[in-house]
Tab-separated table of C-alpha atoms and ligand atoms in Angstrom:
chain	number	residue	atom	x	y	z
J	122	UNK	CA	27.810	9.115	-45.821
J	123	UNK	CA	28.170	9.955	-42.018
J	124	UNK	CA	31.033	12.130	-41.078
J	125	UNK	CA	33.043	12.700	-38.015
J	126	UNK	CA	33.018	16.271	-37.142
J	127	UNK	CA	34.526	16.301	-33.443
J	128	UNK	CA	35.596	14.081	-30.448
J	129	UNK	CA	36.480	14.694	-27.064
J	130	UNK	CA	37.187	13.484	-23.553
J	131	UNK	CA	35.619	13.420	-20.430
J	132	UNK	CA	37.246	12.272	-16.996
J	133	UNK	CA	35.112	12.005	-13.948
J	134	UNK	CA	35.119	10.792	-10.929
J	135	UNK	CA	31.942	9.947	-8.874
J	136	UNK	CA	34.096	7.815	-6.256
J	137	UNK	CA	36.299	6.544	-8.483
J	138	UNK	CA	38.003	7.951	-12.048
J	139	UNK	CA	36.259	6.870	-15.717
J	140	UNK	CA	37.584	7.978	-18.712
J	141	UNK	CA	34.793	8.414	-21.702
J	142	UNK	CA	35.104	9.254	-25.033
J	143	UNK	CA	32.416	10.947	-27.072
J	144	UNK	CA	32.325	11.047	-30.821
J	145	UNK	CA	30.056	13.684	-32.561
J	146	UNK	CA	29.044	13.331	-36.489
J	147	UNK	CA	27.529	15.372	-39.028
J	148	UNK	CA	24.118	13.667	-38.883
J	149	UNK	CA	23.188	14.736	-35.291
J	150	UNK	CA	24.234	11.272	-33.633
J	151	UNK	CA	26.839	10.868	-31.119
J	152	UNK	CA	28.352	7.508	-29.666
J	153	UNK	CA	30.393	7.157	-26.340
J	154	UNK	CA	33.278	4.414	-25.628
J	155	UNK	CA	34.551	4.111	-22.243
J	156	UNK	CA	38.519	4.433	-22.058
J	157	UNK	CA	39.024	3.960	-18.649
J	158	UNK	CA	43.172	2.564	-17.605
J	159	UNK	CA	42.669	1.927	-13.810
J	160	UNK	CA	45.510	3.714	-12.408
J	161	UNK	CA	47.135	5.318	-15.736
J	162	UNK	CA	44.246	7.236	-16.676
J	163	UNK	CA	45.922	9.771	-17.967
J	164	UNK	CA	48.202	8.086	-20.338
J	165	UNK	CA	44.909	7.512	-22.107
J	166	UNK	CA	43.801	11.173	-22.094
J	167	UNK	CA	46.687	12.020	-23.733
J	168	UNK	CA	47.312	9.417	-26.350
J	169	UNK	CA	43.350	10.027	-27.095
J	170	UNK	CA	43.370	13.680	-27.459
J	171	UNK	CA	46.978	14.368	-28.930
J	172	UNK	CA	47.271	11.444	-31.210
J	173	UNK	CA	43.793	10.126	-32.105
J	174	UNK	CA	41.120	12.473	-32.229
J	175	UNK	CA	43.305	14.432	-35.013
J	176	UNK	CA	42.944	11.527	-37.313
J	177	UNK	CA	39.355	10.747	-36.377
J	178	UNK	CA	38.010	14.249	-37.473
J	179	UNK	CA	36.339	13.934	-41.198
J	180	UNK	CA	36.668	10.264	-41.096
J	181	UNK	CA	33.633	8.267	-42.038
J	182	UNK	CA	31.900	6.759	-39.060
J	183	UNK	CA	30.140	3.690	-40.316
J	184	UNK	CA	33.877	2.117	-41.430
J	185	UNK	CA	34.330	0.722	-38.002
J	186	UNK	CA	36.933	-2.012	-39.137
J	187	UNK	CA	38.959	0.728	-41.329
J	188	UNK	CA	39.259	3.086	-38.669
J	189	UNK	CA	40.529	0.210	-36.178
J	190	UNK	CA	42.841	-1.045	-38.887
J	191	UNK	CA	44.044	2.222	-38.976
J	192	UNK	CA	44.893	3.170	-35.348
J	193	UNK	CA	46.247	-0.295	-34.699
J	194	UNK	CA	48.544	-0.844	-38.036
J	195	UNK	CA	48.717	2.657	-39.040
J	196	UNK	CA	50.334	3.840	-35.487
J	197	UNK	CA	53.365	1.069	-36.360
J	198	UNK	CA	53.996	0.978	-32.383
J	199	UNK	CA	51.385	-1.995	-31.814
J	200	UNK	CA	49.422	-3.208	-28.674
J	201	UNK	CA	50.234	-2.320	-25.399
J	202	UNK	CA	47.135	-1.405	-22.838
J	203	UNK	CA	47.095	2.383	-23.406
J	204	UNK	CA	46.992	1.954	-27.540
J	205	UNK	CA	44.049	-0.762	-27.079
J	206	UNK	CA	42.154	1.148	-24.718
J	207	UNK	CA	42.211	4.434	-26.961
J	208	UNK	CA	41.401	2.262	-29.747
J	209	UNK	CA	38.889	0.351	-27.930
J	210	UNK	CA	37.365	3.456	-26.823
J	211	UNK	CA	36.801	4.552	-30.461
J	212	UNK	CA	35.367	1.093	-31.525
J	213	UNK	CA	33.112	1.364	-28.720
J	214	UNK	CA	31.672	5.262	-29.910
J	215	UNK	CA	31.719	4.037	-33.510
J	216	UNK	CA	29.493	0.799	-32.633
J	217	UNK	CA	27.085	3.156	-30.454
J	218	UNK	CA	26.782	5.543	-33.290
J	219	UNK	CA	26.011	2.736	-35.822
J	220	UNK	CA	23.460	0.955	-33.463
J	221	UNK	CA	21.801	4.439	-33.164
J	222	UNK	CA	21.865	5.170	-36.997
J	223	UNK	CA	20.257	1.956	-37.796
J	224	UNK	CA	17.939	2.192	-34.751
J	225	UNK	CA	19.270	-1.345	-33.318
J	226	UNK	CA	20.827	-2.654	-30.278
J	227	UNK	CA	24.500	-3.328	-30.912
J	228	UNK	CA	23.281	-7.190	-30.218
J	229	UNK	CA	21.334	-7.196	-33.122
J	230	UNK	CA	23.874	-5.500	-35.063
J	231	UNK	CA	26.339	-8.688	-34.359
J	232	UNK	CA	23.959	-11.023	-35.245
J	233	UNK	CA	21.102	-11.170	-32.564
J	234	UNK	CA	20.567	-12.530	-29.353
J	235	UNK	CA	21.978	-16.241	-28.594
J	236	UNK	CA	20.370	-16.517	-24.818
J	237	UNK	CA	17.413	-14.805	-22.754
J	238	UNK	CA	20.189	-13.027	-20.708
J	239	UNK	CA	23.779	-12.849	-19.368
J	240	UNK	CA	25.209	-14.750	-16.309
J	241	UNK	CA	27.008	-12.708	-13.968
J	242	UNK	CA	28.694	-13.153	-11.120
J	243	UNK	CA	29.229	-11.174	-7.791
J	244	UNK	CA	31.994	-10.826	-5.705
J	245	UNK	CA	31.502	-11.784	-1.751
J	246	UNK	CA	34.675	-11.302	0.507
J	247	UNK	CA	35.256	-11.357	4.222
J	248	UNK	CA	37.709	-11.046	6.741
J	249	UNK	CA	37.409	-14.571	8.210
J	250	UNK	CA	35.878	-17.947	6.605
J	251	UNK	CA	32.534	-17.164	8.869
J	252	UNK	CA	32.000	-13.502	7.240
J	253	UNK	CA	32.907	-14.740	3.832
J	254	UNK	CA	30.302	-17.716	4.015
J	255	UNK	CA	27.767	-15.280	5.043
J	256	UNK	CA	28.640	-12.788	2.222
J	257	UNK	CA	28.267	-15.504	-0.096
J	258	UNK	CA	24.804	-16.269	1.376
J	259	UNK	CA	23.659	-12.604	0.643
J	260	UNK	CA	24.495	-12.853	-3.145
J	261	UNK	CA	22.472	-16.134	-3.234
J	262	UNK	CA	20.175	-14.350	-1.591
J	263	UNK	CA	19.813	-11.394	-4.256
J	264	UNK	CA	19.386	-14.009	-6.799
J	265	UNK	CA	22.795	-14.525	-8.490
J	266	UNK	CA	23.450	-18.029	-10.021
J	267	UNK	CA	27.424	-17.718	-9.654
J	268	UNK	CA	29.940	-16.504	-7.037
J	269	UNK	CA	33.453	-15.506	-6.680
J	270	UNK	CA	34.538	-15.891	-2.885
J	271	UNK	CA	37.603	-14.361	-1.464
J	272	UNK	CA	39.011	-14.607	2.200
J	273	UNK	CA	41.294	-12.835	4.420
J	274	UNK	CA	44.591	-14.891	5.533
J	275	UNK	CA	45.309	-15.529	9.015
J	276	UNK	CA	48.638	-13.931	9.454
J	277	UNK	CA	48.547	-11.174	6.470
J	278	UNK	CA	47.357	-7.828	7.645
J	279	UNK	CA	45.740	-7.417	4.080
J	280	UNK	CA	44.719	-9.607	1.277
J	281	UNK	CA	43.496	-9.281	-2.447
J	282	UNK	CA	39.620	-8.884	-2.931
J	283	UNK	CA	38.957	-8.244	0.540
J	284	UNK	CA	37.575	-4.893	1.842
J	285	UNK	CA	35.625	-2.804	4.007
J	286	UNK	CA	32.690	-1.833	1.685
J	287	UNK	CA	31.200	-5.229	0.766
J	288	UNK	CA	29.131	-3.932	-2.299
J	289	UNK	CA	31.030	-1.555	-3.994
J	290	UNK	CA	34.956	-3.102	-3.832
J	291	UNK	CA	37.268	-0.864	-5.201
J	292	UNK	CA	41.037	-1.640	-5.017
J	293	UNK	CA	42.299	1.648	-6.432
J	294	UNK	CA	42.426	3.646	-3.037
J	295	UNK	CA	45.305	5.533	-2.624
J	296	UNK	CA	46.803	8.545	-3.580
J	297	UNK	CA	49.906	6.614	-3.648
J	298	UNK	CA	49.873	2.703	-4.285
J	299	UNK	CA	49.194	0.969	-0.769
J	300	UNK	CA	50.997	-2.081	0.415
J	301	UNK	CA	49.604	-5.596	0.988
J	302	UNK	CA	51.765	-8.532	1.935
J	303	UNK	CA	51.829	-12.191	0.867
J	304	UNK	CA	52.891	-15.039	1.919
J	305	UNK	CA	51.819	-18.300	-0.604
J	306	UNK	CA	52.437	-20.966	2.372
J	307	UNK	CA	49.486	-19.442	4.455
J	308	UNK	CA	47.573	-19.115	1.619
J	309	UNK	CA	47.559	-22.195	-0.324
J	310	UNK	CA	47.046	-24.043	3.353
J	311	UNK	CA	43.718	-21.614	4.002
J	312	UNK	CA	41.957	-20.693	0.597
J	313	UNK	CA	40.569	-24.719	0.033
J	314	UNK	CA	38.990	-24.383	3.671
J	315	UNK	CA	37.037	-21.310	2.086
J	316	UNK	CA	35.373	-23.714	-0.652
J	317	UNK	CA	35.324	-26.719	1.376
J	318	UNK	CA	32.751	-24.641	4.272
J	319	UNK	CA	31.327	-22.963	0.987
J	320	UNK	CA	30.221	-26.361	-0.507
J	321	UNK	CA	28.967	-27.504	3.030
J	322	UNK	CA	26.785	-24.670	3.347
J	323	UNK	CA	25.233	-23.976	0.572
J	324	UNK	CA	25.628	-27.352	-1.817
J	325	UNK	CA	25.872	-28.318	-5.378
J	326	UNK	CA	23.782	-25.264	-6.817
J	327	UNK	CA	25.505	-22.238	-6.946
J	328	UNK	CA	28.972	-21.950	-9.366
J	329	UNK	CA	31.573	-20.816	-7.386
J	330	UNK	CA	34.724	-18.785	-8.624
J	331	UNK	CA	38.298	-17.750	-7.213
J	332	UNK	CA	40.324	-15.301	-8.310
J	333	UNK	CA	44.547	-16.306	-7.505
J	334	UNK	CA	45.535	-12.706	-8.616
J	335	UNK	CA	48.535	-14.097	-10.813
J	336	UNK	CA	50.345	-14.697	-7.145
J	337	UNK	CA	51.471	-18.137	-7.532
J	338	UNK	CA	54.155	-20.276	-9.747
J	339	UNK	CA	52.900	-22.847	-12.099
J	340	UNK	CA	53.623	-25.821	-9.452
J	341	UNK	CA	51.971	-24.113	-7.196
J	342	UNK	CA	49.119	-23.270	-8.944
J	343	UNK	CA	48.871	-26.715	-10.202
J	344	UNK	CA	48.664	-27.550	-6.136
J	345	UNK	CA	45.714	-25.432	-5.560
J	346	UNK	CA	43.835	-26.897	-8.459
J	347	UNK	CA	44.240	-30.001	-7.227
J	348	UNK	CA	43.306	-29.274	-3.911
J	349	UNK	CA	40.364	-27.130	-4.950
J	350	UNK	CA	38.839	-30.134	-7.497
J	351	UNK	CA	36.615	-31.817	-4.827
J	352	UNK	CA	34.220	-28.295	-4.429
J	353	UNK	CA	34.278	-28.223	-8.542
J	354	UNK	CA	35.213	-24.777	-8.923
J	355	UNK	CA	33.230	-22.485	-12.149
J	356	UNK	CA	37.084	-21.505	-12.408
J	357	UNK	CA	39.747	-20.575	-10.663
J	358	UNK	CA	41.279	-17.075	-12.457
J	359	UNK	CA	44.956	-15.673	-13.291
J	360	UNK	CA	46.262	-18.662	-11.143
J	361	UNK	CA	49.742	-17.400	-12.556
J	362	UNK	CA	51.043	-14.263	-14.523
J	363	UNK	CA	50.601	-14.775	-17.998
J	364	UNK	CA	53.559	-13.010	-19.592
J	365	UNK	CA	54.661	-16.534	-20.437
J	366	UNK	CA	52.106	-18.329	-21.845
J	367	UNK	CA	53.590	-21.845	-21.593
J	368	UNK	CA	53.362	-21.413	-17.948
J	369	UNK	CA	49.654	-22.541	-18.016
J	370	UNK	CA	50.674	-26.244	-19.529
J	371	UNK	CA	52.107	-27.223	-16.135
J	372	UNK	CA	48.778	-26.037	-14.307
J	373	UNK	CA	46.684	-28.136	-17.166
J	374	UNK	CA	48.586	-31.028	-16.636
J	375	UNK	CA	47.933	-31.388	-13.121
J	376	UNK	CA	44.489	-30.376	-12.654
J	377	UNK	CA	40.761	-30.569	-14.077
J	378	UNK	CA	39.907	-27.280	-12.069
J	379	UNK	CA	38.709	-25.048	-14.865
J	380	UNK	CA	41.102	-21.880	-15.735
J	381	UNK	CA	40.345	-18.529	-16.598
J	382	UNK	CA	42.666	-15.952	-17.571
J	383	UNK	CA	42.937	-12.358	-19.519
J	384	UNK	CA	41.688	-9.513	-18.131
J	385	UNK	CA	45.072	-7.111	-18.281
J	386	UNK	CA	45.448	-8.845	-21.890
J	387	UNK	CA	45.245	-6.188	-24.825
J	388	UNK	CA	45.297	-8.372	-28.048
J	389	UNK	CA	44.900	-11.995	-29.345
J	390	UNK	CA	48.538	-12.057	-29.117
J	391	UNK	CA	48.356	-12.271	-25.246
J	392	UNK	CA	46.256	-15.300	-25.451
J	393	UNK	CA	47.226	-17.376	-28.824
J	394	UNK	CA	48.904	-20.255	-27.500
J	395	UNK	CA	46.581	-20.330	-24.189
J	396	UNK	CA	43.599	-20.691	-26.923
J	397	UNK	CA	45.314	-22.662	-29.601
J	398	UNK	CA	46.625	-25.160	-26.979
J	399	UNK	CA	43.332	-25.536	-25.068
J	400	UNK	CA	45.281	-24.185	-22.020
J	401	UNK	CA	42.615	-22.558	-20.356
J	402	UNK	CA	39.197	-22.745	-20.321
J	403	UNK	CA	37.690	-19.222	-19.901
J	404	UNK	CA	39.200	-16.105	-21.820
J	405	UNK	CA	38.397	-12.925	-19.857
J	406	UNK	CA	39.519	-10.165	-22.244
J	407	UNK	CA	37.441	-7.059	-22.044
J	408	UNK	CA	35.663	-4.696	-24.675
J	409	UNK	CA	37.697	-1.802	-22.985
J	410	UNK	CA	41.404	-3.112	-22.569
J	411	UNK	CA	41.422	-5.722	-25.843
J	412	UNK	CA	40.523	-3.620	-29.035
J	413	UNK	CA	36.609	-2.670	-28.637
J	414	UNK	CA	33.868	-4.981	-30.042
J	415	UNK	CA	35.918	-5.165	-33.317
J	416	UNK	CA	38.803	-6.923	-31.505
J	417	UNK	CA	36.876	-9.026	-28.702
J	418	UNK	CA	35.022	-10.399	-31.778
J	419	UNK	CA	38.107	-12.423	-33.353
J	420	UNK	CA	39.475	-13.693	-29.796
J	421	UNK	CA	36.007	-15.144	-29.095
J	422	UNK	CA	35.697	-17.024	-32.721
J	423	UNK	CA	38.905	-18.169	-32.402
J	424	UNK	CA	38.469	-19.069	-28.636
J	425	UNK	CA	35.187	-20.900	-29.780
J	426	UNK	CA	37.175	-23.115	-32.435
J	427	UNK	CA	39.279	-24.685	-29.291
J	428	UNK	CA	36.253	-25.177	-26.780
J	429	UNK	CA	37.250	-21.762	-24.918
J	430	UNK	CA	34.487	-19.510	-23.485
J	431	UNK	CA	33.997	-15.980	-22.827
J	432	UNK	CA	34.079	-14.572	-19.093
J	433	UNK	CA	34.968	-10.807	-19.568
J	434	UNK	CA	36.415	-8.597	-16.818
J	435	UNK	CA	33.938	-6.204	-15.111
J	436	UNK	CA	35.216	-5.099	-11.886
J	437	UNK	CA	34.266	-1.253	-11.307
J	438	UNK	CA	36.938	0.129	-12.909
J	439	UNK	CA	35.024	-0.610	-16.259
J	440	UNK	CA	32.893	1.670	-16.601
J	441	UNK	CA	28.877	1.228	-17.486
J	442	UNK	CA	30.084	2.464	-21.399
J	443	UNK	CA	31.783	-0.924	-21.590
J	444	UNK	CA	29.157	-2.832	-19.248
J	445	UNK	CA	26.553	-1.849	-21.826
J	446	UNK	CA	29.005	-2.845	-24.907
J	447	UNK	CA	29.926	-6.266	-23.032
J	448	UNK	CA	26.025	-7.293	-22.414
J	449	UNK	CA	25.485	-6.171	-25.847
J	450	UNK	CA	28.230	-8.357	-27.096
J	451	UNK	CA	27.762	-11.403	-24.709
J	452	UNK	CA	24.084	-11.416	-25.335
J	453	UNK	CA	25.286	-12.370	-28.892
J	454	UNK	CA	28.301	-14.728	-28.566
J	455	UNK	CA	27.796	-17.961	-29.162
J	456	UNK	CA	30.721	-19.120	-27.026
J	457	UNK	CA	29.676	-17.256	-24.030
J	458	UNK	CA	30.504	-18.546	-20.840
J	459	UNK	CA	29.892	-15.807	-17.764
J	460	UNK	CA	30.080	-12.447	-17.344
J	461	UNK	CA	31.767	-10.527	-14.132
J	462	UNK	CA	29.352	-8.046	-12.519
J	463	UNK	CA	30.576	-5.698	-9.911
J	464	UNK	CA	28.198	-3.028	-9.093
J	465	UNK	CA	28.901	0.522	-9.864
J	466	UNK	CA	27.548	3.231	-6.663
J	467	UNK	CA	24.979	5.141	-7.359
J	468	UNK	CA	26.911	8.069	-7.813
J	469	UNK	CA	28.690	6.286	-10.859
J	470	UNK	CA	25.085	5.227	-12.201
J	471	UNK	CA	23.714	8.916	-12.052
J	472	UNK	CA	26.716	9.523	-14.324
J	473	UNK	CA	26.024	7.275	-16.450
J	474	UNK	CA	22.255	6.914	-17.102
J	475	UNK	CA	21.632	3.160	-18.761
J	476	UNK	CA	19.039	0.826	-20.146
J	477	UNK	CA	20.918	-2.845	-18.982
J	478	UNK	CA	19.259	-4.284	-15.683
J	479	UNK	CA	19.373	-7.232	-13.621
J	480	UNK	CA	17.213	-9.758	-12.805
J	481	UNK	CA	18.041	-13.366	-10.986
J	482	UNK	CA	21.371	-13.689	-11.797
J	483	UNK	CA	20.931	-12.120	-15.146
J	484	UNK	CA	22.003	-8.953	-16.701
J	485	UNK	CA	20.132	-7.932	-20.047
J	486	UNK	CA	21.731	-4.956	-22.031
J	487	UNK	CA	17.859	-3.760	-22.930
J	488	UNK	CA	17.078	-2.601	-26.562
J	489	UNK	CA	17.749	1.242	-26.969
J	490	UNK	CA	19.644	1.615	-30.127
J	491	UNK	CA	23.194	1.335	-29.850
J	492	UNK	CA	25.044	0.643	-26.563
J	493	UNK	CA	22.117	1.871	-24.417
J	494	UNK	CA	24.545	3.748	-22.263
J	495	UNK	CA	24.551	7.745	-22.209
J	496	UNK	CA	26.449	10.320	-20.199
J	497	UNK	CA	25.486	12.875	-17.922
J	498	UNK	CA	28.080	15.504	-18.740
J	499	UNK	CA	27.112	18.511	-16.486
J	500	UNK	CA	26.990	15.585	-13.552
J	501	UNK	CA	30.434	14.212	-14.790
J	502	UNK	CA	31.931	17.620	-14.295
J	503	UNK	CA	30.809	17.971	-10.676
J	504	UNK	CA	33.194	15.094	-9.961
J	505	UNK	CA	37.026	16.194	-10.891
J	506	UNK	CA	39.647	13.565	-11.585
J	507	UNK	CA	41.488	12.623	-8.504
J	508	UNK	CA	44.757	10.633	-8.769
J	509	UNK	CA	44.262	6.771	-7.505
J	510	UNK	CA	46.568	3.779	-7.531
J	511	UNK	CA	46.143	0.137	-7.389
J	512	UNK	CA	48.128	-1.576	-4.781
J	513	UNK	CA	51.573	-3.073	-4.876
J	514	UNK	CA	52.127	-6.403	-3.007
J	515	UNK	CA	55.385	-7.388	-1.163
J	516	UNK	CA	56.697	-11.152	0.252
J	517	UNK	CA	57.001	-10.708	4.042
J	518	UNK	CA	60.581	-10.318	3.388
J	519	UNK	CA	59.738	-7.210	1.206
J	520	UNK	CA	60.604	-8.286	-1.967
J	521	UNK	CA	58.078	-6.970	-4.686
J	522	UNK	CA	55.439	-9.323	-5.673
J	523	UNK	CA	52.304	-9.285	-7.927
J	524	UNK	CA	49.431	-7.630	-7.986
I	214	LIG	O1	41.842	-2.677	-12.062
I	214	LIG	C1	42.008	-3.879	-11.675
I	214	LIG	C2	41.072	-4.464	-11.158
I	214	LIG	O2	40.070	-4.174	-12.006
I	214	LIG	C3	41.190	-6.151	-10.884
I	214	LIG	O3	41.713	-6.001	-9.280
I	214	LIG	C4	39.928	-6.438	-10.783
I	214	LIG	O4	41.293	-8.879	-10.861
I	214	LIG	C5	39.861	-7.841	-10.669
I	214	LIG	C6	38.964	-8.952	-10.898
I	214	LIG	O5	38.916	-10.150	-11.283
I	214	LIG	O6	38.021	-8.301	-11.343
I	215	LIG	MG1	40.841	-10.951	-11.511
């Protein structure tokens, strides 16, 4: 019987903030879990330190499911991003420990590999159509089979997904939130031109993806979906805000462009209708924000019954620890679709030594017992926390809009 003896939270900022939970046991094994909630990091730190860690000490480390239920049901205040990110971190760390105790990578504990590698998509972006087309070419040259493309919009000073740093795009870029300006009209006339150019330039082969970032109403999203149909997107992501799941029904009835949603979901209850009514094609919930491997497994199982495949969020604010967990999950999950992969900077990779590797458009988690990711605490301590916010977004007349 392996007991939890201690746990601590490590905050580090090797270029961006990451929160990591480390759980120790009386058998000389430890596990780590990602607890990063972009722009609200300290809320999860306090939740873990003040309300979770005291309960964990003395618990049996191998009872992953029971500990999940304890933290979910037992706290009374269910769900929400802070609670679920904290639960996710505990869950990941416990799977890491179980893998290490068994001498197996976590994908083996889940049921073994269902595929040889995990297809990933990278982010290409540019200020202009020409620049974006060129950037997509660079990803194709690196071996990527799937590329998300975002482009600047003439007449708008800045646009979601377009940044100066092409390889390490980082949206949480201000000690206070920066402000972007949005025009749905300008966007809807411009965005389809990008995909027309991309198909003309690169042909039918590469998978092309696009993120609308919750900016449209259902009928506007339906129009975009129809306009993009000739270019056969792999998916159109977050075309509307999903606070109201019924909104996707309106989009769905007008277009056959595949729909992906869910990077901000933290529970199956955020997507029950979307999945059950087959209103989406890909669910983007992640290990770090949707309750860890334990809960994501449940979401994926439910999705599998309804022809919905996985497409986990994997931006830079999801740490290498989350990526290791996601890749173990993805290698196993029967209804895998794709995994987002935004590369971390060399500074971040050095703080989190990991086994996963990229080849020809696919990632593999490696075969080290557990999640295959560690944290170099000495190095982490050299990068203290720096408050950083995601931007906010306003319409041209100053009205607050969705980011
Ligand atoms: O924390 C928010 C980012 O991860 C988000 O901007 C990234 O939309 C995103 C994506 O699809 O990766
Ligand atoms: Mg997104």
